[in-house]
Structure formats: C-alpha cells, structure tokens
Amino acid sequence: MKSKIMELARLIKNADHVVVLTGAGMDTESNIPDFRGKEGWWKNIDPRTVANIETFHENYSLFHEFYSMRLKMLEGIKPHTGHLLLAELESKGMIKSIATQNVAGLHVMAGSRKVYELHGNIRSIRCNRCSREVDVKDFLNKEKCKSCGGPLRPGVVLFGEMLPTEAWDSALSDIERSDLLIVIGTSLEVYPVNQLPMMTKGKTVLINNEDRGGTGMFDLKIIGNAREVLEELYENLR
Ligand code: APR
C-alpha cells in the first residue's frame, strides 16, 4: 500500500485540477455506518425501502422513525483526521473541490470550502409542501409545518427524487475539467453519482477498504481505510 500512496502523492503533485468524490466509507471512521459495507445499514434495514419518496407519502411514521434515528445518531459526531486533511489540501491549493454523497456535512465541518453535497444534507429540515426551512427539533417532535401544515423532511435526496441541480452541475463541470479524480469510500452502486468517475479525462484513483467489482476502470486502486490512507498520503505531500 505504501508504494501506491507514494504514487498517489506523485500524481497529486503533478496535477493541476484535482477533484475528490466521497461516499459513506469516508464517514464510517466518524462512527456513521455506511450502507453496503460489512457493518452497513443494509444489513438490518434496506434504506431503499425507507429513504424514498413513496414511503414519505404513504408511511410517514416509518420514514420519520428512520430519519429521526439517523439525526439523533449524529449528536456528538465529528470529522476525523481524513476530513481535516482533505480540507488542509484544499487550503494548500492541492485539491480543488469535493463532491460527496454523504449527508452529515462532515467535510464542511472539517473546513472544506468547495463541497458539493450531491445527496443533500440531513440537518437541513424543510416543509415538503411550502419548502419553509424549519428547526431540526420540529422534525424530531414530529410536528407539521407551522406555515402551511405540510409534512416536514430532511433536505436529503430520496430514492425517486432528482439530485440538487446546482451541486450536480458544479460537480460535473469540476470533474470534466479535472486531470485527477480521487474516489474515496463508495460502492458506486447508486446512479447517477456512479457515472461521475467516467466523466474525467484525467487519471482516476480509488481508495476503498474492499476491492469491489466494477472498479477495473481505475488507474490506481488503494485498498485500505480512508483515514489511514489520507494520513499517510498527507505525510508524502509535506
Ligand atoms: N475506508 C474506506 N472504505 C470504506 C470504509 C473506510 N473506513 N468504510 C467503508 N468503506 C467502503 C465500503 O466497503 C463500501 O465499499 O465504502 C463503501 C461504501 O459504500 P456504500 O455503503 O454503498 O455507500 P455509498 O457508496 O456512499 O452509497 C451511495 O446510497 O443509500 C444511498 O443515499 C445513500 O449516498 C448513499 C448512496
């Protein structure tokens, strides 16, 4: 793994426009379970059956239970050194932006400035009818919108919904311009984000703790834990 991390450091030093794409595997070392990894959510609950717009309309109690549990689980959660090092590399001008599928906002909390939240942010709660932004506690208390009586929901992209246009367009244009795309901690199972790695004309690098199928397209694959790999990468870039 050491020589591959040194190779990644060399690629970063020689690149002009580095973009990072992250998934749930970037947040597991901050104690947020991923979805399809060994300890992931899918083991005991299939988010696809809950995190979708039909369940929101037809079984609000189940929807509310799932997202309340996820919001409560975020109390006390903070970025790990991997998030902090990515923010540091951005401030040094070595990476341009981060496109993430993660909704807990840890990249922004770590100080990254250009972050495209492709699947939204779980902490921003809004009324599904009038879009009024409300406090998380209104959602946790299972209240209705005080303005129009509509149902409240987290600002995440549910299965069956479109991705936020601005985040998607910005991520796509950055990746199309990139000469190095580093993909960290994602199974690349979910469309359309799983199309992004093919949009760069540059080199592609995968950092993941398991060697999943369908990752043959990467120029370099580093199998390891995101935090540990990023810590070692940072040492190679100093
Ligand atoms: N370091 C590196 N890789 C890791 C780590 C880690 N510490 N922990 C887990 N992984 C890997 C897992 O092995 C898995 O391959 O990260 C990947 C996470 O994949 P998923 O759980 O499928 O998460 P993700 O790809 O982000 O899911 C995409 O699916 O349910 C929807 O909206 C949800 O945004 C999510 C989307």
Tab-separated table of C-alpha atoms and ligand atoms in Angstrom:
chain	number	residue	atom	x	y	z
A	1	MET	CA	0.000	0.000	0.000
A	2	LYS	CA	2.927	2.327	0.805
A	3	SER	CA	4.199	2.460	-2.763
A	4	LYS	CA	0.660	3.103	-4.072
A	5	ILE	CA	0.229	6.017	-1.668
A	6	MET	CA	3.568	7.422	-2.834
A	7	GLU	CA	2.319	7.052	-6.423
A	8	LEU	CA	-0.868	8.965	-5.499
A	9	ALA	CA	1.223	11.721	-3.900
A	10	ARG	CA	3.226	11.968	-7.143
A	11	LEU	CA	0.042	12.178	-9.215
A	12	ILE	CA	-1.324	14.977	-6.975
A	13	LYS	CA	1.945	16.953	-7.179
A	14	ASN	CA	1.874	16.718	-10.997
A	15	ALA	CA	-1.822	17.539	-11.366
A	16	ASP	CA	-3.417	20.960	-11.892
A	17	HIS	CA	-7.062	20.216	-11.136
A	18	VAL	CA	-7.671	17.518	-8.522
A	19	VAL	CA	-11.245	16.659	-7.516
A	20	VAL	CA	-12.336	14.254	-4.756
A	21	LEU	CA	-15.557	12.187	-4.771
A	22	THR	CA	-16.567	10.637	-1.438
A	23	GLY	CA	-19.152	8.159	-0.187
A	24	ALA	CA	-20.239	6.692	3.129
A	25	GLY	CA	-16.868	4.975	3.601
A	26	MET	CA	-15.382	8.426	4.210
A	27	ASP	CA	-17.604	8.813	7.300
A	28	THR	CA	-17.534	5.328	8.896
A	29	GLU	CA	-14.420	6.194	10.924
A	30	SER	CA	-16.508	9.010	12.394
A	31	ASN	CA	-18.936	6.277	13.554
A	32	ILE	CA	-21.570	6.828	10.876
A	33	PRO	CA	-22.441	3.408	9.406
A	34	ASP	CA	-22.193	3.009	5.646
A	35	PHE	CA	-24.916	1.348	3.586
A	36	ARG	CA	-23.400	-1.635	1.792
A	37	GLY	CA	-20.184	-2.329	3.672
A	38	LYS	CA	-19.818	-5.199	6.142
A	39	GLU	CA	-21.403	-3.274	9.080
A	40	GLY	CA	-23.679	-1.187	6.851
A	41	TRP	CA	-27.331	-0.190	7.193
A	42	TRP	CA	-28.485	-2.658	4.563
A	43	LYS	CA	-27.751	-5.485	6.981
A	44	ASN	CA	-30.776	-4.670	9.100
A	45	ILE	CA	-32.747	-2.110	7.188
A	46	ASP	CA	-32.961	-1.553	3.483
A	47	PRO	CA	-32.784	2.255	3.134
A	48	ARG	CA	-34.086	1.921	-0.404
A	49	THR	CA	-37.449	0.846	1.086
A	50	VAL	CA	-37.456	3.711	3.616
A	51	ALA	CA	-35.379	6.532	2.106
A	52	ASN	CA	-37.773	7.007	-0.793
A	53	ILE	CA	-40.467	9.489	-1.704
A	54	GLU	CA	-43.252	6.855	-1.773
A	55	THR	CA	-42.585	5.853	1.866
A	56	PHE	CA	-42.527	9.554	2.775
A	57	HIS	CA	-46.074	9.946	1.391
A	58	GLU	CA	-47.505	6.533	2.285
A	59	ASN	CA	-45.834	5.628	5.598
A	60	TYR	CA	-44.653	8.860	7.222
A	61	SER	CA	-44.227	7.154	10.631
A	62	LEU	CA	-41.650	4.691	9.241
A	63	PHE	CA	-39.943	7.480	7.287
A	64	HIS	CA	-39.888	9.689	10.394
A	65	GLU	CA	-38.558	6.852	12.601
A	66	PHE	CA	-35.666	6.138	10.203
A	67	TYR	CA	-34.543	9.751	9.831
A	68	SER	CA	-35.072	10.671	13.488
A	69	MET	CA	-32.809	7.748	14.418
A	70	ARG	CA	-30.174	8.896	11.929
A	71	LEU	CA	-30.367	12.514	13.141
A	72	LYS	CA	-30.109	11.502	16.826
A	73	MET	CA	-27.146	9.288	15.978
A	74	LEU	CA	-25.292	12.372	14.654
A	75	GLU	CA	-25.173	14.029	18.087
A	76	GLY	CA	-21.507	14.372	19.071
A	77	ILE	CA	-20.297	13.086	15.680
A	78	LYS	CA	-17.317	14.984	14.274
A	79	PRO	CA	-14.959	14.835	11.293
A	80	HIS	CA	-11.913	12.547	11.554
A	81	THR	CA	-8.355	13.403	10.500
A	82	GLY	CA	-9.102	12.275	6.947
A	83	HIS	CA	-11.734	15.013	6.556
A	84	LEU	CA	-9.399	17.567	8.161
A	85	LEU	CA	-6.513	16.610	5.853
A	86	LEU	CA	-8.687	16.985	2.747
A	87	ALA	CA	-9.615	20.485	3.972
A	88	GLU	CA	-5.897	21.202	4.513
A	89	LEU	CA	-5.051	20.021	0.963
A	90	GLU	CA	-7.750	22.348	-0.389
A	91	SER	CA	-6.312	25.311	1.526
A	92	LYS	CA	-2.885	24.449	0.091
A	93	GLY	CA	-4.433	24.512	-3.406
A	94	MET	CA	-3.686	20.807	-3.950
A	95	ILE	CA	-7.336	19.817	-4.389
A	96	LYS	CA	-9.997	21.992	-5.987
A	97	SER	CA	-13.266	20.604	-4.607
A	98	ILE	CA	-15.060	17.653	-3.026
A	99	ALA	CA	-18.241	16.099	-4.410
A	100	THR	CA	-19.863	13.963	-1.725
A	101	GLN	CA	-22.796	11.550	-1.445
A	102	ASN	CA	-22.693	11.947	2.328
A	103	VAL	CA	-25.380	13.955	4.087
A	104	ALA	CA	-23.926	14.542	7.578
A	105	GLY	CA	-21.889	17.567	6.443
A	106	LEU	CA	-18.544	16.384	7.863
A	107	HIS	CA	-16.431	17.839	5.005
A	108	VAL	CA	-17.863	21.323	5.653
A	109	MET	CA	-17.457	20.847	9.410
A	110	ALA	CA	-13.800	19.931	8.769
A	111	GLY	CA	-13.256	23.267	6.962
A	112	SER	CA	-13.527	22.269	3.290
A	113	ARG	CA	-14.963	25.228	1.382
A	114	LYS	CA	-15.862	23.865	-2.044
A	115	VAL	CA	-18.124	20.904	-1.195
A	116	TYR	CA	-20.903	19.700	-3.475
A	117	GLU	CA	-23.491	17.789	-1.416
A	118	LEU	CA	-24.953	15.644	-4.201
A	119	HIS	CA	-27.413	13.837	-1.911
A	120	GLY	CA	-28.242	16.911	0.184
A	121	ASN	CA	-27.790	17.487	3.900
A	122	ILE	CA	-29.728	15.632	6.615
A	123	ARG	CA	-29.535	18.513	9.098
A	124	SER	CA	-31.451	20.964	6.886
A	125	ILE	CA	-35.142	20.283	7.583
A	126	ARG	CA	-37.875	21.764	5.372
A	127	CYS	CA	-41.595	21.554	4.731
A	128	ASN	CA	-42.218	19.272	1.747
A	129	ARG	CA	-45.167	21.437	0.637
A	130	CYS	CA	-44.004	25.082	1.026
A	131	SER	CA	-40.242	24.405	1.366
A	132	ARG	CA	-40.007	26.555	4.506
A	133	GLU	CA	-36.780	25.797	6.397
A	134	VAL	CA	-37.525	24.731	9.997
A	135	ASP	CA	-35.564	23.667	13.058
A	136	VAL	CA	-34.447	20.021	13.419
A	137	LYS	CA	-36.382	19.762	16.677
A	138	ASP	CA	-39.685	20.447	14.850
A	139	PHE	CA	-38.965	17.331	12.763
A	140	LEU	CA	-37.821	15.263	15.761
A	141	ASN	CA	-41.052	16.255	17.565
A	142	LYS	CA	-42.987	15.051	14.508
A	143	GLU	CA	-44.579	18.482	14.081
A	144	LYS	CA	-46.270	19.776	10.932
A	145	CYS	CA	-45.168	22.932	9.107
A	146	LYS	CA	-46.319	25.948	11.165
A	147	SER	CA	-46.954	27.951	7.962
A	148	CYS	CA	-48.951	25.543	5.807
A	149	GLY	CA	-49.458	22.359	7.857
A	150	GLY	CA	-47.394	20.330	5.381
A	151	PRO	CA	-45.145	17.358	6.330
A	152	LEU	CA	-41.523	18.046	7.375
A	153	ARG	CA	-38.492	16.173	5.960
A	154	PRO	CA	-34.685	16.307	5.938
A	155	GLY	CA	-33.069	18.002	2.926
A	156	VAL	CA	-31.696	14.719	1.577
A	157	VAL	CA	-32.269	13.277	-1.899
A	158	LEU	CA	-34.692	10.371	-1.514
A	159	PHE	CA	-34.770	7.467	-3.933
A	160	GLY	CA	-37.092	8.585	-6.727
A	161	GLU	CA	-36.045	12.248	-6.465
A	162	MET	CA	-33.773	14.412	-8.606
A	163	LEU	CA	-30.358	15.478	-7.318
A	164	PRO	CA	-29.883	19.190	-6.473
A	165	THR	CA	-29.152	20.815	-9.846
A	166	GLU	CA	-26.521	23.301	-8.689
A	167	ALA	CA	-24.490	20.720	-6.752
A	168	TRP	CA	-24.678	18.238	-9.633
A	169	ASP	CA	-23.747	20.784	-12.338
A	170	SER	CA	-20.830	22.135	-10.289
A	171	ALA	CA	-19.504	18.659	-9.503
A	172	LEU	CA	-19.863	17.534	-13.120
A	173	SER	CA	-18.085	20.578	-14.542
A	174	ASP	CA	-15.246	20.298	-11.995
A	175	ILE	CA	-14.810	16.599	-12.726
A	176	GLU	CA	-14.924	17.170	-16.512
A	177	ARG	CA	-12.109	19.735	-16.054
A	178	SER	CA	-10.119	17.581	-13.635
A	179	ASP	CA	-6.848	15.881	-14.527
A	180	LEU	CA	-7.036	13.707	-11.407
A	181	LEU	CA	-10.172	12.309	-9.704
A	182	ILE	CA	-9.766	10.610	-6.308
A	183	VAL	CA	-12.769	8.441	-5.315
A	184	ILE	CA	-12.949	7.558	-1.607
A	185	GLY	CA	-15.239	5.100	0.239
A	186	THR	CA	-18.103	4.466	-2.158
A	187	SER	CA	-19.563	1.301	-3.652
A	188	LEU	CA	-20.519	3.257	-6.790
A	189	GLU	CA	-23.835	1.374	-6.734
A	190	VAL	CA	-26.096	4.398	-6.918
A	191	TYR	CA	-26.948	6.269	-10.127
A	192	PRO	CA	-26.161	8.971	-11.264
A	193	VAL	CA	-23.158	9.576	-8.989
A	194	ASN	CA	-21.669	6.272	-10.127
A	195	GLN	CA	-21.332	7.815	-13.610
A	196	LEU	CA	-19.073	10.639	-12.415
A	197	PRO	CA	-15.750	8.690	-12.406
A	198	MET	CA	-16.191	8.193	-16.161
A	199	MET	CA	-16.567	11.942	-16.762
A	200	THR	CA	-12.945	12.872	-16.138
A	201	LYS	CA	-10.376	12.815	-18.935
A	202	GLY	CA	-7.711	12.601	-16.265
A	203	LYS	CA	-6.432	9.804	-14.089
A	204	THR	CA	-8.748	8.061	-11.614
A	205	VAL	CA	-7.758	6.721	-8.194
A	206	LEU	CA	-9.917	4.615	-5.866
A	207	ILE	CA	-9.379	4.465	-2.090
A	208	ASN	CA	-11.642	1.808	-0.556
A	209	ASN	CA	-11.428	-0.789	2.203
A	210	GLU	CA	-12.645	-3.533	-0.087
A	211	ASP	CA	-11.894	-4.350	-3.693
A	212	ARG	CA	-15.389	-4.297	-5.200
A	213	GLY	CA	-16.252	-5.443	-8.674
A	214	GLY	CA	-16.679	-2.807	-11.356
A	215	THR	CA	-13.653	-0.871	-10.171
A	216	GLY	CA	-11.498	-2.064	-13.075
A	217	MET	CA	-11.721	1.395	-14.645
A	218	PHE	CA	-9.375	2.984	-12.066
A	219	ASP	CA	-5.754	3.812	-12.957
A	220	LEU	CA	-4.725	3.232	-9.328
A	221	LYS	CA	-6.556	1.320	-6.552
A	222	ILE	CA	-5.541	1.684	-2.901
A	223	ILE	CA	-7.283	-0.876	-0.670
A	224	GLY	CA	-7.293	0.462	2.881
A	225	ASN	CA	-9.129	2.630	5.397
A	226	ALA	CA	-9.733	6.203	4.250
A	227	ARG	CA	-8.382	7.883	7.402
A	228	GLU	CA	-5.182	5.834	7.494
A	229	VAL	CA	-4.537	6.241	3.748
A	230	LEU	CA	-5.138	10.002	3.885
A	231	GLU	CA	-2.843	10.394	6.895
A	232	GLU	CA	-0.044	8.580	5.073
A	233	LEU	CA	-0.769	10.486	1.840
A	234	TYR	CA	-0.510	13.771	3.700
A	235	GLU	CA	2.910	12.759	5.077
A	236	ASN	CA	4.034	12.091	1.481
A	237	LEU	CA	2.848	15.538	0.376
A	238	ARG	CA	4.517	17.638	3.084
B	1	APR	N1	-12.360	3.363	4.384
B	1	APR	C1	-12.504	3.048	3.064
B	1	APR	N2	-13.619	2.467	2.552
B	1	APR	C2	-14.620	2.204	3.414
B	1	APR	C3	-14.541	2.490	4.797
B	1	APR	C4	-13.347	3.090	5.266
B	1	APR	N3	-13.173	3.404	6.567
B	1	APR	N4	-15.706	2.098	5.386
B	1	APR	C5	-16.477	1.577	4.410
B	1	APR	N5	-15.844	1.644	3.221
B	1	APR	C6	-16.333	1.226	1.901
B	1	APR	C7	-17.306	0.068	1.933
B	1	APR	O1	-16.603	-1.159	1.873
B	1	APR	C8	-18.114	0.318	0.665
B	1	APR	O2	-17.469	-0.227	-0.469
B	1	APR	O3	-17.074	2.327	1.381
B	1	APR	C9	-18.113	1.851	0.535
B	1	APR	C10	-19.419	2.463	0.978
B	1	APR	O4	-20.398	2.087	0.040
B	1	APR	P1	-21.940	2.348	0.400
B	1	APR	O5	-22.190	1.870	1.783
B	1	APR	O6	-22.734	1.796	-0.747
B	1	APR	O7	-22.064	3.922	0.437
B	1	APR	P2	-22.219	4.895	-0.810
B	1	APR	O8	-21.480	4.376	-1.997
B	1	APR	O9	-21.838	6.255	-0.341
B	1	APR	O10	-23.811	4.845	-1.072
B	1	APR	C11	-24.329	5.723	-2.042
B	1	APR	O11	-26.572	5.021	-1.416
B	1	APR	O12	-28.183	4.557	0.190
B	1	APR	C12	-27.710	5.508	-0.698
B	1	APR	O13	-28.006	7.815	-0.490
B	1	APR	C13	-27.274	6.745	0.036
B	1	APR	O14	-25.463	8.265	-0.506
B	1	APR	C14	-25.794	6.891	-0.327
B	1	APR	C15	-25.719	6.137	-1.626
